[in-house]
């Protein structure tokens, strides 16, 4: 199996040359040079608005962005992908476009995750008198009440004959765990059929997932899928997949009323996306494919997953060591070092010698050289519902790596953590 050439990887990211350790990648990754080059190229050669006779080359560049993103999603057609300034905005746009198709009494199942895939559905439910049900994560270990994971057996009883939408996350931006998307969606659809639900659609948030594993909307059988390009080595925008059937049957256009966009992404993407950023996104696929000799996304993501497991191990082993557990360290999420988890690790320090999350991050900031983060990361309700209760604004300490991080960097982060926790 191919492994990553980490020096080659790191050479693709100009900001890594400083030697600063980015251990907060779930917040946003560094940007690949090839993405930067395309953005500069688009704006300099020259920046003509697309849609005119003399801007054919620019329009083609924007299409290149869609082609790349369609490949990343494994969408069946270019008409199924669109862009927006953020995943939050795309979900809100999709919810607005879905409004006419929601009846009073319809039910939405929402997982307790980042508000981007919660808020739009809650607001839509309020506008249309729909009902919101929550899929909550539950602990896997009696010793650690924060050892949360999502269990399908807790999801299925929420399905009824009125279930219209399930809004779930492929990976939790706090817990770091992956849900088995294909199996979960299959079980959901089967239960919905048994209950006599007329049409269940699945909205999948892949923002915390897309830099770690390969997307496959067709294999997963989802209707809506979103990820933020700025977390996948690109610039600050986001990409959406909407299944053609949903475009045709479920959404009412939120674009200008005189535009004929019945089966086009413009239905949920009113106005042009940042064209230079869309063109920049076209560089992500070649970058990812360059990681392994196979020149293939699946092979690259396998190599990424294996490398990331190596990054996860030293951090999780340290935080779950008996000494740290006695000291009050609790992982928020599961502690297994396997491929059902990405190297996004959250923890709190509780008990007699509790430390506020912001004080741990503050100690790192004072020392310099390493970025980590704390807070609720907009997964407000997940953190607010942890029991024993935590301060929802202080939240958790979150350390998150991606494939350009090295084991040596992880070890330095662990050394710095040891200093803070053992002083
Ligand atoms: C899981 C998850 N979903 C959605 C978002 C929101 O993404 P955006 O900033 O593109 O709106 C984030 C951002 O951190 C996230 O982690």
mmCIF file of N, CA, C and O and ligand atoms in Angstrom, residues 26-27 85-89 113-114 116 169 171-173 205 207-208 228 230-231 236-238 377 398, ligand 1:
data_model
loop_
_atom_site.group_PDB
_atom_site.id
_atom_site.type_symbol
_atom_site.label_atom_id
_atom_site.label_comp_id
_atom_site.label_asym_id
_atom_site.label_seq_id
_atom_site.Cartn_x
_atom_site.Cartn_y
_atom_site.Cartn_z
ATOM 1 N N UNK A 26 -8.956 21.487 11.911
ATOM 2 C CA UNK A 26 -10.407 21.337 11.759
ATOM 3 C C UNK A 26 -11.052 22.711 11.600
ATOM 4 O O UNK A 26 -12.178 22.846 11.136
ATOM 5 N N UNK A 27 -10.305 23.720 11.976
ATOM 6 C CA UNK A 27 -10.797 25.085 11.831
ATOM 7 C C UNK A 27 -10.642 25.560 10.383
ATOM 8 O O UNK A 27 -11.379 26.403 9.891
ATOM 9 N N UNK A 85 -20.419 30.807 -0.442
ATOM 10 C CA UNK A 85 -19.302 31.379 0.313
ATOM 11 C C UNK A 85 -18.958 30.536 1.534
ATOM 12 O O UNK A 85 -17.846 30.597 2.036
ATOM 13 N N UNK A 86 -19.912 29.752 2.027
ATOM 14 C CA UNK A 86 -19.636 28.895 3.183
ATOM 15 C C UNK A 86 -20.639 27.740 3.180
ATOM 16 O O UNK A 86 -21.700 27.837 2.544
ATOM 17 N N UNK A 87 -20.321 26.699 3.914
ATOM 18 C CA UNK A 87 -21.265 25.579 4.028
ATOM 19 C C UNK A 87 -22.524 26.036 4.745
ATOM 20 O O UNK A 87 -23.634 25.606 4.429
ATOM 21 N N UNK A 88 -22.342 26.915 5.725
ATOM 22 C CA UNK A 88 -23.492 27.434 6.472
ATOM 23 C C UNK A 88 -24.472 28.096 5.507
ATOM 24 O O UNK A 88 -25.685 27.855 5.561
ATOM 25 N N UNK A 89 -23.935 28.916 4.599
ATOM 26 C CA UNK A 89 -24.823 29.614 3.669
ATOM 27 C C UNK A 89 -25.477 28.623 2.691
ATOM 28 O O UNK A 89 -26.656 28.754 2.359
ATOM 29 N N UNK A 113 -24.939 18.458 16.015
ATOM 30 C CA UNK A 113 -23.619 18.745 15.470
ATOM 31 C C UNK A 113 -23.483 20.229 15.169
ATOM 32 O O UNK A 113 -24.244 21.033 15.688
ATOM 33 N N UNK A 114 -22.521 20.577 14.339
ATOM 34 C CA UNK A 114 -22.290 21.973 13.962
ATOM 35 C C UNK A 114 -23.611 22.610 13.514
ATOM 36 O O UNK A 114 -24.378 22.000 12.769
ATOM 37 N N UNK A 116 -24.393 24.586 11.353
ATOM 38 C CA UNK A 116 -24.622 24.774 9.904
ATOM 39 C C UNK A 116 -25.653 23.798 9.359
ATOM 40 O O UNK A 116 -26.435 24.144 8.469
ATOM 41 N N UNK A 169 -24.131 14.242 10.034
ATOM 42 C CA UNK A 169 -22.754 14.614 9.717
ATOM 43 C C UNK A 169 -21.906 13.363 9.505
ATOM 44 O O UNK A 169 -21.942 12.448 10.332
ATOM 45 N N UNK A 171 -18.773 13.218 9.746
ATOM 46 C CA UNK A 171 -17.747 13.215 10.799
ATOM 47 C C UNK A 171 -18.067 14.357 11.746
ATOM 48 O O UNK A 171 -18.434 15.444 11.305
ATOM 49 N N UNK A 172 -17.944 14.103 13.025
ATOM 50 C CA UNK A 172 -18.209 15.143 14.008
ATOM 51 C C UNK A 172 -16.985 16.045 14.159
ATOM 52 O O UNK A 172 -15.862 15.548 14.306
ATOM 53 N N UNK A 173 -17.204 17.361 14.138
ATOM 54 C CA UNK A 173 -16.060 18.273 14.272
ATOM 55 C C UNK A 173 -15.573 18.362 15.716
ATOM 56 O O UNK A 173 -14.550 18.969 15.987
ATOM 57 N N UNK A 205 -23.563 16.666 6.101
ATOM 58 C CA UNK A 205 -22.503 17.651 6.295
ATOM 59 C C UNK A 205 -21.171 16.898 6.277
ATOM 60 O O UNK A 205 -20.917 16.042 7.136
ATOM 61 N N UNK A 207 -18.183 18.611 6.147
ATOM 62 C CA UNK A 207 -17.142 19.625 6.359
ATOM 63 C C UNK A 207 -15.974 19.067 7.182
ATOM 64 O O UNK A 207 -14.807 19.325 6.881
ATOM 65 N N UNK A 208 -16.292 18.281 8.221
ATOM 66 C CA UNK A 208 -15.221 17.758 9.077
ATOM 67 C C UNK A 208 -14.663 16.440 8.529
ATOM 68 O O UNK A 208 -13.795 15.824 9.141
ATOM 69 N N UNK A 228 -16.637 22.414 3.047
ATOM 70 C CA UNK A 228 -15.998 23.728 2.936
ATOM 71 C C UNK A 228 -14.633 23.541 2.296
ATOM 72 O O UNK A 228 -13.793 22.792 2.816
ATOM 73 N N UNK A 230 -12.187 25.509 2.146
ATOM 74 C CA UNK A 230 -11.048 26.026 2.926
ATOM 75 C C UNK A 230 -10.559 25.028 3.973
ATOM 76 O O UNK A 230 -9.538 25.248 4.615
ATOM 77 N N UNK A 231 -11.298 23.935 4.167
ATOM 78 C CA UNK A 231 -10.810 22.897 5.094
ATOM 79 C C UNK A 231 -10.178 21.748 4.308
ATOM 80 O O UNK A 231 -9.732 20.755 4.875
ATOM 81 N N UNK A 236 -11.309 30.154 0.709
ATOM 82 C CA UNK A 236 -12.480 30.218 1.585
ATOM 83 C C UNK A 236 -13.802 30.247 0.812
ATOM 84 O O UNK A 236 -14.389 31.305 0.593
ATOM 85 N N UNK A 237 -14.237 29.094 0.407
ATOM 86 C CA UNK A 237 -15.592 28.940 -0.134
ATOM 87 C C UNK A 237 -16.046 27.515 0.166
ATOM 88 O O UNK A 237 -15.352 26.764 0.863
ATOM 89 N N UNK A 238 -17.221 27.167 -0.334
ATOM 90 C CA UNK A 238 -17.769 25.848 -0.004
ATOM 91 C C UNK A 238 -18.466 25.263 -1.232
ATOM 92 O O UNK A 238 -18.856 26.005 -2.147
ATOM 93 N N UNK A 377 -17.001 25.430 18.998
ATOM 94 C CA UNK A 377 -16.841 25.261 17.549
ATOM 95 C C UNK A 377 -18.180 25.231 16.828
ATOM 96 O O UNK A 377 -18.339 24.531 15.825
ATOM 97 N N UNK A 398 -9.490 21.440 21.475
ATOM 98 C CA UNK A 398 -9.523 20.590 20.276
ATOM 99 C C UNK A 398 -8.173 20.660 19.556
ATOM 100 O O UNK A 398 -7.674 21.748 19.271
HETATM 101 C C1 LIG B 1 -18.807 20.042 10.777
HETATM 102 C C2 LIG B 1 -18.911 21.445 10.283
HETATM 103 N N1 LIG B 1 -19.966 21.796 9.560
HETATM 104 C C3 LIG B 1 -20.120 23.032 9.058
HETATM 105 C C4 LIG B 1 -19.170 24.004 9.302
HETATM 106 C C5 LIG B 1 -19.385 25.385 8.747
HETATM 107 O O1 LIG B 1 -18.591 25.601 7.628
HETATM 108 P P1 LIG B 1 -18.529 27.035 6.986
HETATM 109 O O2 LIG B 1 -17.546 27.819 7.775
HETATM 110 O O3 LIG B 1 -18.071 26.800 5.574
HETATM 111 O O4 LIG B 1 -19.881 27.625 7.047
HETATM 112 C C6 LIG B 1 -18.050 23.706 10.058
HETATM 113 C C7 LIG B 1 -17.041 24.740 10.344
HETATM 114 O O5 LIG B 1 -16.210 24.626 11.198
HETATM 115 C C8 LIG B 1 -17.900 22.391 10.554
HETATM 116 O O6 LIG B 1 -16.849 22.024 11.281
#
